[in-house]
Short mmCIF file of C-alpha atoms in Angstrom, two decimals:
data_model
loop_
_atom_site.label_atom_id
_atom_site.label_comp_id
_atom_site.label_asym_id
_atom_site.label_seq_id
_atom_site.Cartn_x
_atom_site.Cartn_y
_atom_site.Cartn_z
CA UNK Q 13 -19.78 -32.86 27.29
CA UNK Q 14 -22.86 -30.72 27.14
CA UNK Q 15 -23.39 -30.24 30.73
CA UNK Q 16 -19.00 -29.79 31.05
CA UNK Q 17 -19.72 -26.63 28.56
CA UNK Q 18 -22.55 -25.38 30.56
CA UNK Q 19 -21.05 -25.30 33.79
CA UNK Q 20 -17.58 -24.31 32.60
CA UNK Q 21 -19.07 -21.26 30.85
CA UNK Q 22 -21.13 -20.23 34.06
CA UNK Q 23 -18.70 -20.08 35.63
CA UNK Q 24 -16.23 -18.13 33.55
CA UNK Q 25 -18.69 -15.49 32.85
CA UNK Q 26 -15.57 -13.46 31.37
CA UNK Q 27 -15.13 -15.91 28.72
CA UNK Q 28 -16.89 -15.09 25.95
CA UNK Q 29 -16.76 -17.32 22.38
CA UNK Q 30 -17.39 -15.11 20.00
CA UNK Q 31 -13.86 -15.03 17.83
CA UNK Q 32 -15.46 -18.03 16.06
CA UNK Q 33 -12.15 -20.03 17.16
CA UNK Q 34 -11.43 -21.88 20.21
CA UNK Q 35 -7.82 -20.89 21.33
CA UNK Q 36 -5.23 -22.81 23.30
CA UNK Q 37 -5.71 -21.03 26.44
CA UNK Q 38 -9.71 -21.24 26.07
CA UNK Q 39 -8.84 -24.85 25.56
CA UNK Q 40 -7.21 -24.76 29.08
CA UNK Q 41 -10.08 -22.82 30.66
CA UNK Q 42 -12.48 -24.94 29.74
CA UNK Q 43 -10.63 -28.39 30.61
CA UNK Q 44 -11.76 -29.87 27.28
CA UNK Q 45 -9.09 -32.42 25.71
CA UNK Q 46 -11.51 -33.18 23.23
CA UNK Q 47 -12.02 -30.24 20.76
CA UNK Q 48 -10.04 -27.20 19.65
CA UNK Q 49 -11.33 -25.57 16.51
CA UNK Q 50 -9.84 -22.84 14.21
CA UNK Q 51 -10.76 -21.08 11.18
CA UNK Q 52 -11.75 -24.66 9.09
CA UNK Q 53 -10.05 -27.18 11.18
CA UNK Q 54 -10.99 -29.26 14.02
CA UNK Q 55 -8.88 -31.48 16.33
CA UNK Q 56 -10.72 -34.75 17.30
CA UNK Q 57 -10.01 -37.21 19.75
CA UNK Q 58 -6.95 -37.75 22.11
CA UNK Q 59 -4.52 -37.89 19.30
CA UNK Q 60 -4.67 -34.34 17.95
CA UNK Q 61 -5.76 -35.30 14.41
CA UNK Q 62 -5.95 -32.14 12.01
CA UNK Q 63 -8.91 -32.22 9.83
CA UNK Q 64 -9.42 -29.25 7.65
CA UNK Q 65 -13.38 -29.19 7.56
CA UNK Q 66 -15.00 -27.73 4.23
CA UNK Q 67 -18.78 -28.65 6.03
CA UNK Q 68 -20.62 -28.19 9.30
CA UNK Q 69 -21.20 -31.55 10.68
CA UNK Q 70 -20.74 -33.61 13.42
CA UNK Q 71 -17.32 -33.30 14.02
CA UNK Q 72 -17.43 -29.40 14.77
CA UNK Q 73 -20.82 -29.35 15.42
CA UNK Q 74 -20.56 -29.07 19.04
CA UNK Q 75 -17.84 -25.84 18.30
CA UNK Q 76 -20.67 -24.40 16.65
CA UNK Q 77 -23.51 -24.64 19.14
CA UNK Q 78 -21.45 -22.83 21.84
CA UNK Q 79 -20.00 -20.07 20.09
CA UNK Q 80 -21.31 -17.37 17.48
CA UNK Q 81 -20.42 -18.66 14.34
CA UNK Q 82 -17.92 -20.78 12.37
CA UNK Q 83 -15.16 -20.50 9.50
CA UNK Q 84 -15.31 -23.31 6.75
CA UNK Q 85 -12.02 -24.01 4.85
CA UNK Q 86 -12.10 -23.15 1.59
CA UNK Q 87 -11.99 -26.45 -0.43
CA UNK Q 88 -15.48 -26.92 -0.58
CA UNK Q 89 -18.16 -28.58 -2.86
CA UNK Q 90 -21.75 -27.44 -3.86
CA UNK Q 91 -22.52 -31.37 -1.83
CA UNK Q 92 -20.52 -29.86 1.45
CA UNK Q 93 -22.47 -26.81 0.93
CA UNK Q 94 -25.46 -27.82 0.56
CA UNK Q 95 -24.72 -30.47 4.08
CA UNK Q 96 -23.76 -27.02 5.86
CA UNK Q 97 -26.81 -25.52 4.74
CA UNK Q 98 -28.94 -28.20 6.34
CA UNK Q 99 -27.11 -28.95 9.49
CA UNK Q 100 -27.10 -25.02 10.26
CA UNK Q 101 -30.60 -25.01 9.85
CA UNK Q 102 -32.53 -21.07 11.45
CA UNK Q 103 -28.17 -20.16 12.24
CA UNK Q 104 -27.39 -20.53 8.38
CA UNK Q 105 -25.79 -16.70 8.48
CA UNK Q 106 -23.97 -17.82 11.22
CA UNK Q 107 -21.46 -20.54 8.92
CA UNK Q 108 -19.23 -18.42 7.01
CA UNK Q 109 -17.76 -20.50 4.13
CA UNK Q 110 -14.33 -19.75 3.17
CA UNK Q 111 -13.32 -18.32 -0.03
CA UNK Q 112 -9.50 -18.38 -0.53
CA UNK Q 113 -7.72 -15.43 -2.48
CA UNK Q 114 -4.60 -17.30 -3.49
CA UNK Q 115 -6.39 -20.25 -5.04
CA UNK Q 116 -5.41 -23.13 -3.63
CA UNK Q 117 -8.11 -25.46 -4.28
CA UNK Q 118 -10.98 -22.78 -3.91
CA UNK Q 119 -14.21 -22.82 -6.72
CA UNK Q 120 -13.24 -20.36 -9.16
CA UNK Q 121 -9.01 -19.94 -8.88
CA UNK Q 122 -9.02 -16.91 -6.80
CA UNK Q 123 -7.60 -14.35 -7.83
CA UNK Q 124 -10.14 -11.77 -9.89
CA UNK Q 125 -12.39 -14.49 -9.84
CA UNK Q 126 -13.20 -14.51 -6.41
CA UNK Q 127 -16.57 -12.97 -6.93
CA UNK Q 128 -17.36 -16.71 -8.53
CA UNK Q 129 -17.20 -18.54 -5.49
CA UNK Q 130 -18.82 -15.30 -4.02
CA UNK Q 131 -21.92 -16.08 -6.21
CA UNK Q 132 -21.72 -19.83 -5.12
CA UNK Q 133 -21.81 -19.01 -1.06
CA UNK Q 134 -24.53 -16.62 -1.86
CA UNK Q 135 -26.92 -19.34 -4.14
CA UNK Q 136 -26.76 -21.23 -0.46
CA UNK Q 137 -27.58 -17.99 1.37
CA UNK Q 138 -24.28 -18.92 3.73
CA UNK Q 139 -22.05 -16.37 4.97
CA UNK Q 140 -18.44 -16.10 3.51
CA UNK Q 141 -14.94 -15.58 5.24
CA UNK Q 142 -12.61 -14.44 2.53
CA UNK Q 143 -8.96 -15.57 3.26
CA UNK Q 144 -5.55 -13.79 1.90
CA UNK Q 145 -6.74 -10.70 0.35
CA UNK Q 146 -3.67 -9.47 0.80
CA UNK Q 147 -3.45 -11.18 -2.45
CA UNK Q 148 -3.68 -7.90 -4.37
CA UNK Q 149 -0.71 -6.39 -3.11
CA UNK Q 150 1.90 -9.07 -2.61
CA UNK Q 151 1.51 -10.88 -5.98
CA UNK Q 152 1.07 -7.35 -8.06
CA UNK Q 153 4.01 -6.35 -10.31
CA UNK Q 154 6.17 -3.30 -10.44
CA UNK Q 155 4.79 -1.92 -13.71
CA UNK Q 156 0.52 -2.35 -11.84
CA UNK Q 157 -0.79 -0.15 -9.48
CA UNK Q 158 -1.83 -1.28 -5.76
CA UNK Q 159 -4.88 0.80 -5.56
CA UNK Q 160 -6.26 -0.13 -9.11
CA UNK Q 161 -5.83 -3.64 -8.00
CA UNK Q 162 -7.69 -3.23 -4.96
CA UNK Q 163 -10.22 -1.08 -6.73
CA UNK Q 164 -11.12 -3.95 -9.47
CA UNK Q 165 -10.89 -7.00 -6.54
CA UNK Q 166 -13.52 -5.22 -4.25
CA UNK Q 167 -15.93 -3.60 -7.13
CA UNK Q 168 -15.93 -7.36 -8.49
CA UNK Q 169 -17.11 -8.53 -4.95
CA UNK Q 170 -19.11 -5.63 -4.08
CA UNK Q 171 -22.57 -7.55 -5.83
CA UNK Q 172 -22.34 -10.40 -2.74
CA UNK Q 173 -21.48 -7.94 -0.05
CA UNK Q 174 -23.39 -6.88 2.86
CA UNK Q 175 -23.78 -2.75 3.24
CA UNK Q 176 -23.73 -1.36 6.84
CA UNK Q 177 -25.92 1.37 7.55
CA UNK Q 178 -23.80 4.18 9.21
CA UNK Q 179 -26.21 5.41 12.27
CA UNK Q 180 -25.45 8.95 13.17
CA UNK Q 181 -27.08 10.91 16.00
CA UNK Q 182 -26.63 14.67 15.03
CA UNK Q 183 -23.54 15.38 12.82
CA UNK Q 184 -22.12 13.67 9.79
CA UNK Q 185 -18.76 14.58 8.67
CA UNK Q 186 -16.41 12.99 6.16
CA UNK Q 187 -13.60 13.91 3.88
CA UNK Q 188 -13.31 10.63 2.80
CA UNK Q 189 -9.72 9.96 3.43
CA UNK Q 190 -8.36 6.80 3.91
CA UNK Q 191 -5.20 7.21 6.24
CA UNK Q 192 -2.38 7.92 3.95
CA UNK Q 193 -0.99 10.00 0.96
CA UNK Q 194 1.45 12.16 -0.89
CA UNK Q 195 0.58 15.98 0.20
CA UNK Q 196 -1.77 17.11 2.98
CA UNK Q 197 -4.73 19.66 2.04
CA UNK Q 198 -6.45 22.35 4.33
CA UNK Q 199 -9.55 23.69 2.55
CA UNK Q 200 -8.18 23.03 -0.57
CA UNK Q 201 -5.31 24.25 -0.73
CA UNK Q 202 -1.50 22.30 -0.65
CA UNK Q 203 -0.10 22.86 2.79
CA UNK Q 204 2.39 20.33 3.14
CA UNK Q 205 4.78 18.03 0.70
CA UNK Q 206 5.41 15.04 2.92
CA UNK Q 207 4.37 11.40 2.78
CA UNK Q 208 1.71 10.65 5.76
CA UNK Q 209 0.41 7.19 6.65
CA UNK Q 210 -1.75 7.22 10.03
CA UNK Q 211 -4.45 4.68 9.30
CA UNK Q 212 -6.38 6.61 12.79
CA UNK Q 213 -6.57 9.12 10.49
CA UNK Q 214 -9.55 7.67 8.20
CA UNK Q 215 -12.77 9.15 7.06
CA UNK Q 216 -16.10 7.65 6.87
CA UNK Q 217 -16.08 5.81 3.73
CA UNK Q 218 -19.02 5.58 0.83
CA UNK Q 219 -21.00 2.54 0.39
CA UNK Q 220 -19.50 2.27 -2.88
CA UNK Q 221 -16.54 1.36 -4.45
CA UNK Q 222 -14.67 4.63 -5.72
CA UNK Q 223 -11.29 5.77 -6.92
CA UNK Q 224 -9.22 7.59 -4.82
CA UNK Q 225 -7.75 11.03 -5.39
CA UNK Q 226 -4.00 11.92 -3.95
CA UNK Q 227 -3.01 14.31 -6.37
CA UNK Q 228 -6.23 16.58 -4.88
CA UNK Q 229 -7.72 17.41 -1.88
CA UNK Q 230 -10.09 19.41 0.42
CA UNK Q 231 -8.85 18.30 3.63
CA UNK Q 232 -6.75 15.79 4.58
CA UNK Q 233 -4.30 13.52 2.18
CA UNK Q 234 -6.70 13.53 -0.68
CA UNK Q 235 -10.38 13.13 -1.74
CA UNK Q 236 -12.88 10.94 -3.51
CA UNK Q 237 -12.96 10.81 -7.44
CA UNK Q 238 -16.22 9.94 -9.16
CA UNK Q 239 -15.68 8.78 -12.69
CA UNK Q 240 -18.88 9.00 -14.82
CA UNK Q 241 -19.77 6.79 -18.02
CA UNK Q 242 -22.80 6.26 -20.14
CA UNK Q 243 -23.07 3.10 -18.19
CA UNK Q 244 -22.59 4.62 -14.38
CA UNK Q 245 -24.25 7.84 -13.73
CA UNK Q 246 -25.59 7.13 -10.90
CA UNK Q 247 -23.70 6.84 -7.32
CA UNK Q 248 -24.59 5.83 -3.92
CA UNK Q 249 -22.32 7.32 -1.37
CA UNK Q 250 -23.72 6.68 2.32
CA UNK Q 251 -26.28 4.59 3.79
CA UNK Q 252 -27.62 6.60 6.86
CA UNK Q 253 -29.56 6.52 9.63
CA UNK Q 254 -29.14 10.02 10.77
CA UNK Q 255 -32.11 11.56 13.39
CA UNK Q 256 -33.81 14.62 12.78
CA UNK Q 257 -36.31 16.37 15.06
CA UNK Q 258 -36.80 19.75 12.43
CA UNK Q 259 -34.38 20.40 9.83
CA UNK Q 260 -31.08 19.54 9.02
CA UNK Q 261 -27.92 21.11 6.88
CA UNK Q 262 -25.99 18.89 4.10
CA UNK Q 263 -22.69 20.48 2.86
CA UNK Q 264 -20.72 19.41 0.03
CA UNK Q 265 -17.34 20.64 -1.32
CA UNK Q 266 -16.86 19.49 -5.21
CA UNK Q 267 -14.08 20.26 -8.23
CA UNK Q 268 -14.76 19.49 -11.54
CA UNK Q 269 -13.09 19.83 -14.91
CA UNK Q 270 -16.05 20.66 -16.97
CA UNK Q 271 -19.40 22.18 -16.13
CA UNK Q 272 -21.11 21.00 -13.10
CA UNK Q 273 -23.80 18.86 -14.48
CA UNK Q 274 -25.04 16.70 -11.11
CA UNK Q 275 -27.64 16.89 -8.87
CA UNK Q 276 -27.47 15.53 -5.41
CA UNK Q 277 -30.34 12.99 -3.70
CA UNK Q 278 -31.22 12.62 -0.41
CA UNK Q 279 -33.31 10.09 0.70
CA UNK Q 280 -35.91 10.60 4.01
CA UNK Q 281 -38.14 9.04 5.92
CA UNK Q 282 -40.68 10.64 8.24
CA UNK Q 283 -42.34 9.40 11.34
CA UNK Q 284 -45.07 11.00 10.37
CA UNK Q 285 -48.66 9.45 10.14
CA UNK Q 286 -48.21 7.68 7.47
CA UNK Q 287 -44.26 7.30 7.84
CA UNK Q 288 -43.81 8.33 4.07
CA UNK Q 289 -40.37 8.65 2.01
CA UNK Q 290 -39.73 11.16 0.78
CA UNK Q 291 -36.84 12.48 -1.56
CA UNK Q 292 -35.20 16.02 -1.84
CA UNK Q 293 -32.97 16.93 -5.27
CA UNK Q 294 -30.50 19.61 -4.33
CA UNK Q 295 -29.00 20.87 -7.72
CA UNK Q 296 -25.79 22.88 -8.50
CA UNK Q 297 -27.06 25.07 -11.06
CA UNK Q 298 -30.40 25.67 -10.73
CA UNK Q 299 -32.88 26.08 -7.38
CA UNK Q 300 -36.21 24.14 -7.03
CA UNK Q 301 -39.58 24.76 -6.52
CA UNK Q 302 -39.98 22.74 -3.60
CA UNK Q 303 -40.78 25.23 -0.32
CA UNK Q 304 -38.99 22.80 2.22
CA UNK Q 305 -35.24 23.07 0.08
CA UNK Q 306 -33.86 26.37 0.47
CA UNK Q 307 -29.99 26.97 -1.27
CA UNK Q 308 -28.18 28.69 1.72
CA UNK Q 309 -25.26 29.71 0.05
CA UNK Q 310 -22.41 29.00 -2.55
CA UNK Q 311 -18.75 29.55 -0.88
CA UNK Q 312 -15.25 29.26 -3.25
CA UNK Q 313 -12.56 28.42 -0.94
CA UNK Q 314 -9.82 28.00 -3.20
CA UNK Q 315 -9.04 30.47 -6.28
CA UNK Q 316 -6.12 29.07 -9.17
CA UNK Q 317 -4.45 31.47 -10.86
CA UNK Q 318 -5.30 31.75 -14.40
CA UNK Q 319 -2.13 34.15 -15.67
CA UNK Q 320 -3.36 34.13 -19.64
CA UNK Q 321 -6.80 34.67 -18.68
CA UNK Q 322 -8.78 37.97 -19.16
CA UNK Q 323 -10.69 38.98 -15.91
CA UNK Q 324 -13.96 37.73 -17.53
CA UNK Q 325 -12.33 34.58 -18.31
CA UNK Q 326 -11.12 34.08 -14.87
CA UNK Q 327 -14.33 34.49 -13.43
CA UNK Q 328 -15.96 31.80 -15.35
CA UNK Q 329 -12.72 29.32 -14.94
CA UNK Q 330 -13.45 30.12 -11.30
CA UNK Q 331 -17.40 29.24 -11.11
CA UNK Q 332 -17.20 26.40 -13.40
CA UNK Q 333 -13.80 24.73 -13.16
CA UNK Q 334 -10.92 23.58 -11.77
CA UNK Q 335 -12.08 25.03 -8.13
CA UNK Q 336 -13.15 24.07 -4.92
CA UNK Q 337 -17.07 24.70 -4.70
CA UNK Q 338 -18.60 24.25 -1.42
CA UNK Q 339 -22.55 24.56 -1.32
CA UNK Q 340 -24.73 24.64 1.80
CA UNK Q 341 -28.60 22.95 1.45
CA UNK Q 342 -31.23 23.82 4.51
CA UNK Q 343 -33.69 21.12 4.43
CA UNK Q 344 -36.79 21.31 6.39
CA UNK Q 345 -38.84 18.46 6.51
CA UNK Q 346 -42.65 18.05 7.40
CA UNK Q 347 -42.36 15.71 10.00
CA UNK Q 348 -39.51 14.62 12.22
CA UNK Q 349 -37.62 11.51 10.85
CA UNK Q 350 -34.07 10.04 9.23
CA UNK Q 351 -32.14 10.34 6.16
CA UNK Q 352 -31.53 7.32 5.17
CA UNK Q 353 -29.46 7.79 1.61
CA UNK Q 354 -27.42 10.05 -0.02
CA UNK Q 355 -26.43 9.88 -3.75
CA UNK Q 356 -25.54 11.99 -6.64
CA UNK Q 357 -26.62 11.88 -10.64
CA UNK Q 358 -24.81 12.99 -13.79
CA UNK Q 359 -26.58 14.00 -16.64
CA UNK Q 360 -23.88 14.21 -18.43
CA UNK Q 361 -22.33 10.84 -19.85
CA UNK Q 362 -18.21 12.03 -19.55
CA UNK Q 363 -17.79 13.53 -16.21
CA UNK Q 364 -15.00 13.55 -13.94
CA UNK Q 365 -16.00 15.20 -10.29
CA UNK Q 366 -13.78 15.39 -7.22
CA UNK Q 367 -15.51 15.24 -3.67
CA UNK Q 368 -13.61 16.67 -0.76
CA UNK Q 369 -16.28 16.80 1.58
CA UNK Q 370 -19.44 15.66 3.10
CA UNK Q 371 -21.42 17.07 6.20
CA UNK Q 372 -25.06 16.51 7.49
CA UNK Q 373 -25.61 18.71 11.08
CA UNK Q 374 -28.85 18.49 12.61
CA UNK Q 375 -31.44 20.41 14.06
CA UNK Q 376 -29.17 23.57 14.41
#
């Protein structure tokens, strides 16, 4: 059968296994009677049995060494685990155990609890495929909110998940928007009252799991909401792998109820000749000492009226809350290198802070 697989897959150089299932009409192209795999199940023999397989082993085995990876059902053991483990052996990353949202016979009940069998996979260093998370929104009831649901699901998960770095080669830009909402925003300001779902429409999203803001925006259908506890003061919004030759800009556009009480950090490292890190602290309210950060300027798009408020009033309610503040940061690095993190820090421990928008342009 080896040599059949060989041949066959020379010679249908367009074919290409790597949807981790073998479909009917691969089937066909490859003349094979003898297997057809799917997510977790394997047919064996002339008869068309239907095993569901919780393991690697030697009845999919085969499946496996031909194509890129495999999908486990979701009834599995720490014993079939630990078998999958083994029989993988250097392609353990490759077996991606499944973990089913609904329950139905998966370690931990699904559910909320999904980040149990999470933990499991992860104590075998095995991959996971995570099955019906649609879960969140077709069991919720009237009186519970979608996005809160989704919100808790993911943030419980987030501990066993991978994080992509986002590679950029000059320009960053994000509002953060996920594809639909209530209102649409231009710079802050309400510019249309009309549903809009165009999922095309997305924004490069943080590495974290955040709320999301409809009833606000910069630009777009909405914007990010950080919520800040004694507990949580510090977030993580991109990874990055962003090139820069000399110097690069980072805007941000923030509202916030209260004072602005945050500093922003952005992680870089140099090719220089010692290839050192090195990390820049751009803060709202005061300017630092460092010669390579200079604060280009502060810009308020967006102005509320404040009808009870005297004109002195008004100008602090303007500078400190309830407004769109956009800041520009010129950052001028030693030696040519990447950024590689961007976060922000509250020092304060009840803090509620809007972010509209995100933008790193280089070397302009």
């Amino acid at each position: 059968m080896e040599n059949l697989l060989h041949k066959k897959l020379e010679i249908s150089s367009s074919l290409r296994l790597n949807s981790f299932a073998l479909t009917v009409e691969h089937k066909k192209m490859l003349e094979l009677d003898e297997i057809a795999c799917g997510g977790g199940a394997v047919t064996v023999g002339g008869e068309g049995e239907l095993k569901w397989q919780n393991e690697l082993n030697e009845s999919n085995k085969d499946f496996f060494k031909y194509s890129d990876g495999i999908f486990l059902n979701y009834n599995w053991t720490d014993e079939t685990l630990q078998k999958s483990l083994q029989n993988a052996g250097v392609r353990k990353h490759d077996v991606y155990v499944g973990v089913d949202v609904f329950g139905r016979g998966c370690f931990g009940g699904g559910g909320f609890n999904c980040d149990l069998a999470m933990e499991k996979v992860r104590k075998f260093d095995l991959s996971a495929a995570i099955f019906g998370h649609g879960w969140t929104h077709e069991t919720k009831q009237e009186t519970e909110s979608f996005h809160e649901r989704e919100l808790l699901f993911w943030s419980k998960l987030k501990p066993y998940l991978y994080t992509n770095v986002l590679v950029v080669d000059k320009t960053l830009n994000t509002t953060f928007n996920n594809g639909y909402g209530k209102f649409q925003y231009e710079n802050g300001r309400k510019v249309e009252n009309a549903v809009h779902y165009n999922l095309s429409k997305q924004s490069i999203q943080t590495n974290s799991t955040h709320e999301f803001e409809y009833e606000d925006g910069f630009n777009g259908t909405g914007c990010l909401k950080l919520r800040q506890s004694e507990q949580n003061k510090d977030h993580i919004l991109l990874l990055t792998h962003v090139k820069v030759q000399k110097e690069f800009k980072l805007t941000i556009a923030t509202k916030c109820s209260t004072t602005y009480d945050y500093s922003i950090s952005v992680l870089y490292e140099s090719e220089g000749p010692q290839e050192q890190k090195h990390k820049f602290i751009l803060k709202k309210e005061e300017k630092t000492n460092d010669n390579e950060l200079q604060d280009f300027s502060s810009t308020i798009i967006y102005e509320p009226e404040y009808s009870n408020a005297s004109h002195k009033q008004h100008k602090k309610l303007i500078w400190f809350k309830d407004t769109w503040d956009v800041r520009v940061f010129n950052i001028c690095p030693k030696y040519k290198g990447f950024v590689t993190q961007i976060r922000m820090t509250f020092a304060s421990e009840t803090l509620d802070l809007l972010l509209g928008e995100l933008k790193i342009v280089t070397d302009v």
